[in-house]
């Protein structure tokens, strides 16, 4: 007698006799009907938008000034479409492997060495994000301090920016040493809200200058902010220098980075059918794309050839809207610093702790016989643990990683009356194929294994690090990021470097390689396979060329200097401790 699968949220029932456990094509962890899945369609879209938008939105006008306003708009749309495809690739790979973390997907498909590589990339990405936030705090604080203290601040010159960066690092050091920052989890939503305010301000200020042959904008230099003229006839539609395009492309790539967040969100998403997951990705990237188009085009129309790496440096120090945004973003960035440090520090300690065993797996001859024997014992234990984990995941027991949802509450998307969710019969069939139903009861042995894994099977690597090493590692990690931010003064420079190296790898190279590894021998998915191959063919050389260009421009100024003569004049002013900064506007009028 055929059994009948239980209905989902009151929907129609589906015969379950044809489905025995997981399908050979994909598997969901946790299962589709797990109580751990509490994020609704609307909540998932809002969460993904909040995680995508970051400080990189401030550099979009600069990217448009390098690529041209027409080509910049095209690249914004193209980058969004490509990011959409790469997000689908990584989600499909997660469904095919039954994993929910980038580390685990790489390790399952390529072995423990791949896990170390992904951990190193996460460590580097968090490090560059920490540098970016430090630079951003200095850029946002300097005009406010200049407005508040006047010449007493401008006389500090570059030392003022250095002091702000060091003070920011010292202020958040106690938070850096914390192991849990659950109270700061809503800062991503605050960042997205501030990005909407930025788009509104850029629209207002650019509309005020439309139709004029020239208008006044600010630029930042070693002695503070000064007013210059932006000329409409210098508006660039399409760049003629391919080197400028290499500076712009990584910024577009960085802008849509959320590949690690989408995996966690997919693991907590209610009814994660392929169509619903696609709706979340499409909707989120469309919203973000509109914000980027507004900020990029209208920010460039406002500053034109004077566009700075951070568009907020192009607004006067006494602009009330700019002051409000600078203060808000400065405090948000200060709170985001420990959030960026935590995954990087965990990845750093993970690499240090597991690098010898991973190298032994790849090249056993580099270790001594004693170390090799130790690694062999650890490998056998890890293999036994993986078998237990696979058994539990296939029977519906959620891993420890999913205990805390990204969004609190039990949000559901409702399509009918009284909040009842209507489910298409085909989507129910899709879910029954991909997610294994939870068993009615667990045997004592299985229950014991589950409790063992929940208590000790997923021990964080930080639990194995002593307190002294923990503090030293944290201080060195944060201090090195501060030193790098002192040398790299421009927000666009750090974005170009990060986009060419880490973002290009995490967004395109890794998803393509993982998807091809997991699905190459399977029938179907030809379009995604071709897309993955094209990503690998173009992303690797573009990343290398962009990295070379980024290193070459690493010490670029925060804003474009009109001429070498002005640069020499500014250098002379710095040597005089910016005491006669009143002469700078008269010099700038000639350029």
Coordinates of C-alpha atoms in Angstrom, one line a residue:
X1 CA 0.0 0.0 0.0
X2 CA 1.4 3.4 -1.1
X3 CA 2.2 5.8 1.7
X4 CA 1.3 9.5 1.5
X5 CA 3.8 12.2 2.5
X6 CA 2.6 14.7 5.0
X7 CA 1.4 18.0 3.5
X8 CA 3.4 21.2 3.8
X9 CA 1.6 24.0 5.6
X10 CA -1.8 22.6 4.8
X11 CA -1.1 22.1 1.1
X12 CA -2.2 19.1 -1.0
X13 CA -0.6 15.8 -0.2
X14 CA 1.8 14.1 -2.5
X15 CA 2.3 10.3 -2.8
X16 CA 5.6 9.4 -1.3
X17 CA 6.0 5.8 -2.5
X18 CA 8.3 6.9 -5.3
X19 CA 10.7 8.7 -3.1
X20 CA 13.0 6.7 -0.9
X21 CA 15.4 9.0 0.9
X22 CA 17.5 11.4 -1.1
X23 CA 17.5 11.6 -4.9
X24 CA 20.8 10.9 -6.6
X25 CA 20.9 14.4 -8.0
X26 CA 20.7 16.6 -4.9
X27 CA 20.2 16.6 -1.1
X28 CA 19.1 19.3 1.3
X29 CA 20.8 19.8 4.7
X30 CA 18.9 20.4 6.8
X31 CA 15.8 18.7 5.2
X32 CA 13.1 20.9 3.6
X33 CA 10.7 20.4 6.5
X34 CA 13.2 20.9 9.3
X35 CA 12.2 23.3 12.1
X36 CA 15.6 25.0 11.6
X37 CA 14.3 26.6 8.4
X38 CA 12.6 29.8 9.6
X39 CA 13.5 32.5 7.0
X40 CA 10.7 33.5 4.7
X41 CA 11.0 34.6 1.1
X42 CA 10.7 38.3 2.0
X43 CA 13.1 37.9 5.0
X44 CA 15.7 36.1 2.8
X45 CA 15.6 38.8 0.2
X46 CA 16.1 41.6 2.7
X47 CA 18.9 39.7 4.5
X48 CA 20.7 39.0 1.2
X49 CA 20.4 42.7 0.2
X50 CA 21.8 43.8 3.6
X51 CA 24.8 41.5 3.2
X52 CA 25.6 42.5 -0.3
X53 CA 25.6 46.3 0.1
X54 CA 28.7 47.5 1.9
X55 CA 31.3 50.3 1.8
X56 CA 32.0 49.5 -1.8
X57 CA 29.0 51.5 -2.9
X58 CA 30.9 54.7 -2.1
X59 CA 33.5 53.8 -4.8
X60 CA 31.0 53.3 -7.6
X61 CA 31.2 56.9 -8.9
X62 CA 34.9 56.4 -9.1
X63 CA 34.5 53.2 -11.1
X64 CA 32.2 55.1 -13.5
X65 CA 34.8 57.8 -13.8
X66 CA 37.3 55.2 -14.9
X67 CA 35.0 53.2 -17.3
X68 CA 32.7 56.0 -18.5
X69 CA 29.1 56.6 -17.5
X70 CA 27.7 54.5 -20.3
X71 CA 30.1 51.6 -20.0
X72 CA 29.9 51.9 -16.2
X73 CA 26.2 51.3 -16.3
X74 CA 26.6 48.4 -18.7
X75 CA 29.2 46.8 -16.4
X76 CA 27.0 47.3 -13.4
X77 CA 24.2 45.3 -15.0
X78 CA 26.6 42.7 -16.5
X79 CA 28.4 42.2 -13.2
X80 CA 25.0 41.7 -11.5
X81 CA 23.9 39.1 -14.0
X82 CA 27.3 37.2 -13.7
X83 CA 27.0 37.4 -9.9
X84 CA 23.5 35.9 -10.2
X85 CA 24.8 33.0 -12.2
X86 CA 27.8 32.4 -9.8
X87 CA 25.4 32.4 -6.8
X88 CA 23.3 29.8 -8.5
X89 CA 26.4 27.7 -9.2
X90 CA 27.4 27.6 -5.6
X91 CA 23.9 26.9 -4.4
X92 CA 23.5 24.0 -6.9
X93 CA 26.9 22.6 -5.7
X94 CA 25.8 22.8 -2.1
X95 CA 22.6 20.9 -3.0
X96 CA 24.6 18.3 -4.9
X97 CA 27.1 17.7 -2.1
X98 CA 24.8 18.1 0.9
X99 CA 27.1 20.7 2.5
X100 CA 26.3 24.2 3.8
X101 CA 29.7 25.8 4.1
X102 CA 32.3 26.8 1.5
X103 CA 35.0 25.0 3.5
X104 CA 33.0 21.7 3.5
X105 CA 32.1 21.9 -0.2
X106 CA 35.7 22.3 -1.2
X107 CA 36.9 19.6 1.1
X108 CA 34.3 17.1 0.0
X109 CA 35.1 17.7 -3.7
X110 CA 38.9 18.3 -3.7
X111 CA 40.1 17.1 -0.3
X112 CA 41.6 18.7 2.8
X113 CA 44.0 20.9 0.9
X114 CA 41.1 22.7 -0.8
X115 CA 39.7 23.4 2.7
X116 CA 42.9 25.1 3.6
X117 CA 42.9 27.2 0.4
X118 CA 39.4 28.4 1.0
X119 CA 40.2 29.2 4.6
X120 CA 43.2 31.2 3.4
X121 CA 41.0 33.1 1.0
X122 CA 38.5 33.9 3.7
X123 CA 41.3 35.1 6.0
X124 CA 42.6 37.4 3.2
X125 CA 39.1 38.6 2.4
X126 CA 38.4 39.5 6.0
X127 CA 41.8 41.2 6.3
X128 CA 41.2 43.4 3.2
X129 CA 37.7 44.2 4.5
X130 CA 39.2 45.3 7.8
X131 CA 41.7 47.5 5.9
X132 CA 38.8 49.0 3.9
X133 CA 36.8 49.8 7.0
X134 CA 39.7 51.5 8.6
X135 CA 40.3 53.6 5.5
X136 CA 36.6 54.4 5.3
X137 CA 36.5 55.5 9.0
X138 CA 39.4 57.9 8.4
X139 CA 37.8 59.3 5.1
X140 CA 34.5 59.8 6.9
X141 CA 35.9 61.3 10.1
X142 CA 38.4 63.8 8.5
X143 CA 35.8 66.2 7.0
X144 CA 33.7 66.2 10.2
X145 CA 36.8 66.9 12.3
X146 CA 37.9 69.6 9.9
X147 CA 34.5 71.2 10.1
X148 CA 34.5 71.0 13.9
X149 CA 38.1 72.2 14.6
X150 CA 39.1 74.1 11.4
X151 CA 42.8 74.9 11.0
X152 CA 43.7 73.1 14.2
X153 CA 42.8 69.8 12.4
X154 CA 44.1 70.7 8.9
X155 CA 47.5 71.5 10.4
X156 CA 47.9 67.8 11.3
X157 CA 48.1 66.9 7.6
X158 CA 48.4 63.2 6.9
X159 CA 49.2 62.6 10.5
X160 CA 45.6 63.4 11.4
X161 CA 44.4 60.5 9.2
X162 CA 47.0 58.2 10.7
X163 CA 45.8 59.1 14.2
X164 CA 42.2 58.4 13.3
X165 CA 43.0 55.0 12.0
X166 CA 45.1 54.1 15.1
X167 CA 42.4 55.4 17.5
X168 CA 39.7 53.4 15.6
X169 CA 41.8 50.2 16.0
X170 CA 42.3 50.8 19.7
X171 CA 38.6 51.6 20.3
X172 CA 37.4 48.3 18.9
X173 CA 40.2 46.2 20.3
X174 CA 38.0 45.0 23.3
X175 CA 35.3 43.9 20.8
X176 CA 38.0 42.2 18.7
X177 CA 38.8 40.0 21.6
X178 CA 35.2 38.9 22.1
X179 CA 34.2 35.5 20.8
X180 CA 30.6 36.3 20.2
X181 CA 29.1 39.5 18.8
X182 CA 25.4 38.6 18.4
X183 CA 24.3 42.1 19.5
X184 CA 25.9 43.6 16.3
X185 CA 24.1 41.3 13.9
X186 CA 21.8 44.0 12.6
X187 CA 24.6 46.4 11.4
X188 CA 24.2 45.0 7.9
X189 CA 20.7 46.2 7.8
X190 CA 21.8 49.7 9.0
X191 CA 24.4 49.7 6.2
X192 CA 21.8 49.0 3.6
X193 CA 19.6 51.7 5.0
X194 CA 22.4 54.2 4.8
X195 CA 23.1 53.2 1.2
X196 CA 19.5 54.2 0.4
X197 CA 20.1 57.6 2.1
X198 CA 23.3 58.0 0.1
X199 CA 21.5 57.3 -3.2
X200 CA 18.9 59.9 -2.2
X201 CA 21.5 62.5 -1.4
X202 CA 23.5 61.9 -4.6
X203 CA 20.2 62.4 -6.6
X204 CA 19.5 65.7 -4.8
X205 CA 23.0 67.2 -5.2
X206 CA 23.5 66.1 -8.8
X207 CA 20.0 67.5 -9.8
X208 CA 21.0 70.9 -8.3
X209 CA 23.9 71.1 -10.8
X210 CA 22.3 69.8 -13.9
X211 CA 22.5 72.1 -16.9
X212 CA 25.4 74.2 -15.6
X213 CA 28.7 74.2 -17.6
X214 CA 30.6 73.9 -14.3
X215 CA 29.9 73.7 -10.6
X216 CA 31.8 73.5 -7.3
X217 CA 32.7 70.2 -5.7
X218 CA 35.2 69.3 -3.0
X219 CA 38.3 67.2 -3.3
X220 CA 40.5 65.8 -0.5
X221 CA 44.2 66.2 -0.2
X222 CA 46.9 66.2 2.4
X223 CA 45.7 69.4 4.0
X224 CA 41.9 68.7 4.1
X225 CA 39.1 69.5 1.7
X226 CA 39.2 72.2 -0.9
X227 CA 36.6 73.5 -3.5
X228 CA 37.3 73.0 -7.2
X229 CA 35.3 73.3 -10.4
X230 CA 33.9 70.2 -12.1
X231 CA 33.3 70.8 -15.8
X232 CA 30.4 69.1 -17.7
X233 CA 32.2 69.0 -21.0
X234 CA 34.8 66.6 -19.4
X235 CA 32.1 63.9 -18.8
X236 CA 33.4 60.6 -20.0
X237 CA 31.0 58.2 -21.8
X238 CA 33.3 55.3 -22.6
X239 CA 36.9 55.0 -21.5
X240 CA 39.6 54.9 -24.1
X241 CA 42.2 53.5 -21.7
X242 CA 42.0 49.8 -21.0
X243 CA 44.2 50.3 -17.8
X244 CA 41.4 52.4 -16.4
X245 CA 39.0 49.6 -17.1
X246 CA 41.1 47.2 -15.1
X247 CA 40.8 49.6 -12.2
X248 CA 37.0 49.7 -12.5
X249 CA 36.2 46.0 -13.1
X250 CA 37.3 44.7 -9.6
X251 CA 35.1 47.3 -7.9
X252 CA 32.1 45.9 -9.8
X253 CA 33.0 42.4 -8.8
X254 CA 33.4 43.3 -5.1
X255 CA 30.1 45.0 -5.1
X256 CA 28.1 41.8 -5.4
X257 CA 30.1 39.6 -3.0
X258 CA 27.8 37.5 -0.8
X259 CA 28.7 33.9 -1.7
X260 CA 29.4 32.7 1.8
X261 CA 26.2 34.3 3.1
X262 CA 24.0 32.8 0.5
X263 CA 24.9 29.3 1.6
X264 CA 24.0 29.9 5.2
X265 CA 20.8 31.6 4.1
X266 CA 19.9 28.7 1.8
X267 CA 20.3 26.4 4.8
X268 CA 17.7 28.4 6.8
X269 CA 15.3 29.2 4.0
X270 CA 11.7 27.9 4.3
X271 CA 10.7 25.6 1.4
X272 CA 14.0 26.0 -0.6
X273 CA 12.8 24.9 -4.0
X274 CA 15.0 25.9 -6.9
X275 CA 12.4 28.4 -8.1
X276 CA 12.1 30.1 -4.7
X277 CA 15.9 30.2 -4.3
X278 CA 16.2 31.8 -7.8
X279 CA 13.5 34.4 -6.8
X280 CA 15.5 35.4 -3.7
X281 CA 18.7 35.7 -5.7
X282 CA 17.1 37.6 -8.6
X283 CA 15.1 40.0 -6.4
X284 CA 18.1 40.8 -4.1
X285 CA 20.5 41.5 -6.9
X286 CA 17.9 43.5 -8.8
X287 CA 17.4 45.8 -5.8
X288 CA 21.1 46.2 -5.2
X289 CA 21.7 46.8 -8.9
X290 CA 19.3 49.7 -8.9
X291 CA 21.0 51.3 -5.9
X292 CA 24.4 50.9 -7.6
X293 CA 23.2 52.4 -10.8
X294 CA 21.8 55.5 -9.0
X295 CA 24.8 56.1 -6.8
X296 CA 27.3 55.4 -9.6
X297 CA 25.8 57.4 -12.4
X298 CA 24.5 60.4 -10.4
X299 CA 27.6 60.5 -8.2
X300 CA 29.8 60.7 -11.3
X301 CA 27.5 63.3 -12.9
X302 CA 28.0 65.4 -9.7
X303 CA 31.8 65.2 -9.5
X304 CA 32.8 64.3 -13.1
X305 CA 36.6 64.5 -13.5
X306 CA 37.0 65.3 -9.8
X307 CA 35.4 62.1 -8.6
X308 CA 37.2 60.7 -5.6
X309 CA 37.6 57.1 -4.6
X310 CA 35.1 57.8 -1.8
X311 CA 32.2 59.9 -3.2
X312 CA 31.5 61.5 0.2
X313 CA 34.9 63.3 -0.1
X314 CA 33.4 65.3 -3.0
X315 CA 30.8 67.0 -0.8
X316 CA 31.6 70.2 1.1
X317 CA 32.6 69.8 4.7
X318 CA 29.6 71.9 5.8
X319 CA 27.0 70.0 3.7
X320 CA 24.4 68.9 6.3
X321 CA 23.3 65.8 4.4
X322 CA 26.9 64.7 3.9
X323 CA 27.8 65.3 7.6
X324 CA 24.8 63.1 8.7
X325 CA 25.9 60.3 6.3
X326 CA 29.5 60.6 7.3
X327 CA 28.7 60.3 11.0
X328 CA 26.3 57.4 10.5
X329 CA 28.6 55.4 8.3
X330 CA 31.6 56.1 10.5
X331 CA 29.9 54.5 13.5
X332 CA 28.5 51.7 11.4
X333 CA 31.9 50.9 10.0
X334 CA 33.4 51.0 13.5
X335 CA 30.9 48.4 14.6
X336 CA 31.5 46.3 11.5
X337 CA 35.2 46.0 12.2
X338 CA 35.0 43.2 14.8
X339 CA 32.4 41.4 12.6
X340 CA 34.9 41.4 9.8
X341 CA 37.7 40.3 12.0
X342 CA 36.0 37.2 13.5
X343 CA 35.8 35.0 10.4
X344 CA 39.3 36.0 9.3
X345 CA 40.8 35.2 12.7
X346 CA 39.0 31.9 12.8
X347 CA 40.2 31.1 9.3
X348 CA 43.8 32.1 10.3
X349 CA 43.9 29.8 13.3
X350 CA 42.3 27.1 11.2
X351 CA 45.0 27.3 8.6
X352 CA 47.7 27.3 11.3
X353 CA 46.2 24.3 13.1
X354 CA 45.4 22.2 10.0
X355 CA 48.1 23.1 7.6
X356 CA 50.6 20.4 8.5
X357 CA 48.0 17.6 8.2
X358 CA 46.7 19.0 4.9
X359 CA 50.2 19.2 3.5
X360 CA 50.8 15.7 4.6
X361 CA 47.8 14.6 2.6
X362 CA 49.1 16.4 -0.5
X363 CA 52.8 15.6 0.0
X364 CA 53.6 13.0 2.8
X365 CA 57.3 13.3 2.3
X366 CA 57.5 16.7 3.9
X367 CA 56.7 15.4 7.3
X368 CA 58.7 13.3 9.7
X369 CA 57.5 9.7 10.3
X370 CA 56.2 10.6 13.8
X371 CA 54.2 13.6 12.4
X372 CA 53.0 11.4 9.6
X373 CA 51.7 8.7 12.1
X374 CA 49.9 11.4 14.0
X375 CA 48.3 12.7 10.9
X376 CA 47.2 9.2 9.9
X377 CA 45.4 8.8 13.3
X378 CA 43.8 12.2 12.9
X379 CA 42.7 11.3 9.3
X380 CA 41.1 8.0 10.5
X381 CA 39.2 9.9 13.2
X382 CA 38.1 12.6 10.8
X383 CA 36.9 9.9 8.3
X384 CA 34.9 8.2 11.0
X385 CA 33.4 11.6 12.0
X386 CA 32.5 12.4 8.4
X387 CA 30.7 9.1 8.1
X388 CA 28.7 9.9 11.2
X389 CA 27.9 13.4 9.9
X390 CA 26.7 12.1 6.5
X391 CA 24.4 9.5 8.3
X392 CA 22.9 12.2 10.5
X393 CA 22.4 14.7 7.7
X394 CA 20.7 12.1 5.6
X395 CA 18.3 11.2 8.4
X396 CA 17.4 14.8 9.1
X397 CA 19.4 15.7 12.2
X398 CA 20.6 19.3 11.7
X399 CA 24.2 20.1 12.3
X400 CA 25.4 22.3 15.1
X401 CA 26.1 25.1 12.6
X402 CA 22.4 25.7 12.1
X403 CA 21.3 26.2 15.7
X404 CA 21.2 30.0 15.4
X405 CA 19.1 31.3 12.4
X406 CA 20.2 34.4 10.6
X407 CA 16.9 36.1 11.3
X408 CA 14.9 35.6 14.5
X409 CA 11.3 34.7 14.3
X410 CA 9.2 32.4 12.2
X411 CA 8.6 34.5 9.1
X412 CA 6.5 33.0 6.4
X413 CA 5.5 34.3 3.0
X414 CA 1.7 34.2 2.6
X415 CA -0.2 34.1 -0.6
X416 CA -3.7 33.2 0.7
X417 CA -6.0 34.3 3.5
X418 CA -5.1 34.0 7.1
X419 CA -1.4 33.7 6.2
X420 CA -1.8 30.2 4.8
X421 CA 0.9 29.4 2.3
X422 CA -0.2 27.8 -0.9
X423 CA 2.4 25.4 -2.4
X424 CA 2.5 24.4 -6.0
X425 CA 2.3 20.6 -6.5
X426 CA 5.4 20.5 -8.6
X427 CA 7.4 22.4 -6.0
X428 CA 6.3 20.0 -3.4
X429 CA 7.5 17.1 -5.5
X430 CA 10.8 18.9 -6.0
X431 CA 11.1 19.2 -2.2
X432 CA 10.3 15.6 -1.6
X433 CA 12.9 14.5 -4.0
X434 CA 15.6 16.7 -2.6
X435 CA 15.0 16.6 1.1
X436 CA 14.9 13.4 3.1
X437 CA 12.0 13.2 5.6
X438 CA 12.8 13.1 9.3
X439 CA 12.3 9.6 10.9
X440 CA 9.5 9.0 13.2
X441 CA 11.9 7.9 15.9
X442 CA 15.6 7.5 16.6
X443 CA 17.3 4.4 17.8
X444 CA 19.4 4.7 21.0
X445 CA 22.6 4.3 19.0
X446 CA 21.6 7.0 16.6
X447 CA 20.5 9.3 19.4
X448 CA 23.8 8.8 21.1
X449 CA 25.8 9.6 18.0
X450 CA 23.7 12.7 17.4
X451 CA 24.3 14.0 21.0
X452 CA 28.0 13.2 20.6
X453 CA 28.3 15.2 17.4
X454 CA 26.3 18.1 18.9
X455 CA 28.5 18.3 22.0
X456 CA 31.9 17.6 20.6
X457 CA 31.8 16.8 16.9
X458 CA 31.9 20.3 15.7
X459 CA 34.4 21.9 18.0
X460 CA 35.4 25.4 16.9
X461 CA 39.1 25.7 16.1
X462 CA 39.2 28.6 18.6
X463 CA 38.5 26.2 21.4
X464 CA 41.9 24.6 20.7
X465 CA 43.8 27.9 20.9
X466 CA 45.2 29.2 24.2
X467 CA 44.2 32.6 25.6
X468 CA 47.7 34.0 25.1
X469 CA 47.9 32.9 21.5
X470 CA 44.3 34.1 20.9
X471 CA 45.2 37.6 22.1
X472 CA 48.5 37.8 20.2
X473 CA 46.9 36.5 17.0
X474 CA 44.0 39.0 17.3
X475 CA 46.3 42.0 18.0
X476 CA 48.7 41.1 15.2
X477 CA 45.8 40.6 12.7
X478 CA 44.1 43.9 13.5
X479 CA 47.4 45.8 13.9
X480 CA 48.7 44.6 10.5
X481 CA 45.4 45.6 8.9
X482 CA 45.8 49.1 10.4
X483 CA 49.4 49.4 9.1
X484 CA 48.3 48.4 5.6
X485 CA 45.5 51.0 5.8
X486 CA 48.0 53.7 6.7
X487 CA 50.0 53.0 3.5
X488 CA 47.0 52.5 1.3
X489 CA 45.1 55.8 1.5
X490 CA 42.4 55.4 -1.1
X491 CA 39.2 53.4 -0.7
X492 CA 39.2 52.5 -4.4
X493 CA 42.8 51.1 -4.3
X494 CA 41.9 48.5 -1.6
X495 CA 38.7 47.6 -3.4
X496 CA 40.6 47.2 -6.7
X497 CA 43.2 44.9 -5.0
X498 CA 40.5 42.9 -3.2
X499 CA 38.3 42.6 -6.2
X500 CA 41.2 41.4 -8.4
X501 CA 42.4 38.8 -6.0
X502 CA 40.0 37.5 -3.4
X503 CA 36.6 38.5 -4.9
X504 CA 37.4 37.2 -8.4
X505 CA 38.4 33.9 -6.9
X506 CA 35.5 33.5 -4.5
X507 CA 32.9 34.8 -6.9
X508 CA 33.9 33.1 -10.1
X509 CA 36.8 30.7 -10.0
X510 CA 35.8 28.6 -7.0
X511 CA 32.1 28.3 -7.8
X512 CA 33.0 27.2 -11.3
X513 CA 35.6 24.7 -10.3
X514 CA 33.4 23.3 -7.6
X515 CA 30.3 23.0 -9.8
X516 CA 32.2 21.3 -12.6
X517 CA 33.7 18.8 -10.1
X518 CA 30.4 17.9 -8.7
X519 CA 28.3 17.8 -11.9
X520 CA 30.6 17.1 -14.8
X521 CA 29.7 13.4 -15.0
X522 CA 26.0 14.1 -14.6
X523 CA 23.5 14.6 -17.4
X524 CA 21.8 18.0 -17.8
X525 CA 23.0 21.4 -16.7
X526 CA 24.8 22.0 -19.9
X527 CA 24.2 25.8 -19.7
X528 CA 25.7 26.0 -16.2
X529 CA 28.7 23.9 -17.3
X530 CA 29.4 26.2 -20.3
X531 CA 29.0 29.2 -18.0
X532 CA 31.5 27.7 -15.5
X533 CA 34.1 27.1 -18.2
X534 CA 33.7 30.6 -19.4
X535 CA 34.1 32.0 -15.9
X536 CA 37.4 30.1 -15.5
X537 CA 38.7 31.1 -18.9
X538 CA 38.1 34.9 -18.4
X539 CA 38.2 35.3 -14.6
X540 CA 41.8 34.0 -14.1
X541 CA 43.5 36.4 -16.6
X542 CA 41.4 39.3 -15.7
X543 CA 42.2 38.7 -12.0
X544 CA 46.0 38.6 -12.8
X545 CA 45.9 41.8 -14.9
X546 CA 43.7 43.6 -12.3
X547 CA 46.1 42.6 -9.5
X548 CA 49.1 44.0 -11.4
X549 CA 47.2 47.3 -12.0
X550 CA 46.0 47.4 -8.4
X551 CA 49.6 47.0 -7.0
X552 CA 50.8 49.7 -9.4
X553 CA 48.1 52.1 -8.1
X554 CA 48.2 51.0 -4.4
X555 CA 49.6 54.3 -3.1
X556 CA 47.2 56.5 -5.2
X557 CA 45.8 59.6 -3.6
X558 CA 42.2 59.6 -2.3
X559 CA 41.1 62.1 -5.0
X560 CA 42.6 62.8 -8.5
X561 CA 45.2 65.6 -8.4
X562 CA 44.6 68.0 -11.3
X563 CA 48.3 68.4 -12.3
X564 CA 51.9 67.7 -11.2
X565 CA 52.3 71.4 -10.4
X566 CA 49.5 71.2 -7.8
X567 CA 50.9 68.1 -6.4
X568 CA 54.3 69.8 -5.8
X569 CA 52.4 72.7 -4.3
X570 CA 50.5 70.4 -1.9
X571 CA 53.8 68.6 -1.0
X572 CA 55.3 72.0 -0.1
X573 CA 52.2 72.8 2.0
X574 CA 52.6 69.6 3.9
X575 CA 56.2 70.3 4.6
X576 CA 55.0 73.6 6.1
X577 CA 52.4 71.7 8.2
X578 CA 49.5 73.1 6.1
X579 CA 49.7 76.4 7.8
X580 CA 48.8 78.5 4.7
X581 CA 46.0 76.3 3.4
X582 CA 44.1 79.4 2.5
X583 CA 46.3 79.7 -0.6
X584 CA 45.2 76.3 -1.9
X585 CA 41.8 77.4 -3.3
X586 CA 43.5 80.1 -5.3
X587 CA 45.9 77.6 -6.8
X588 CA 43.1 75.1 -7.6
X589 CA 41.2 77.7 -9.6
X590 CA 43.8 77.4 -12.4
X591 CA 43.2 73.7 -12.9

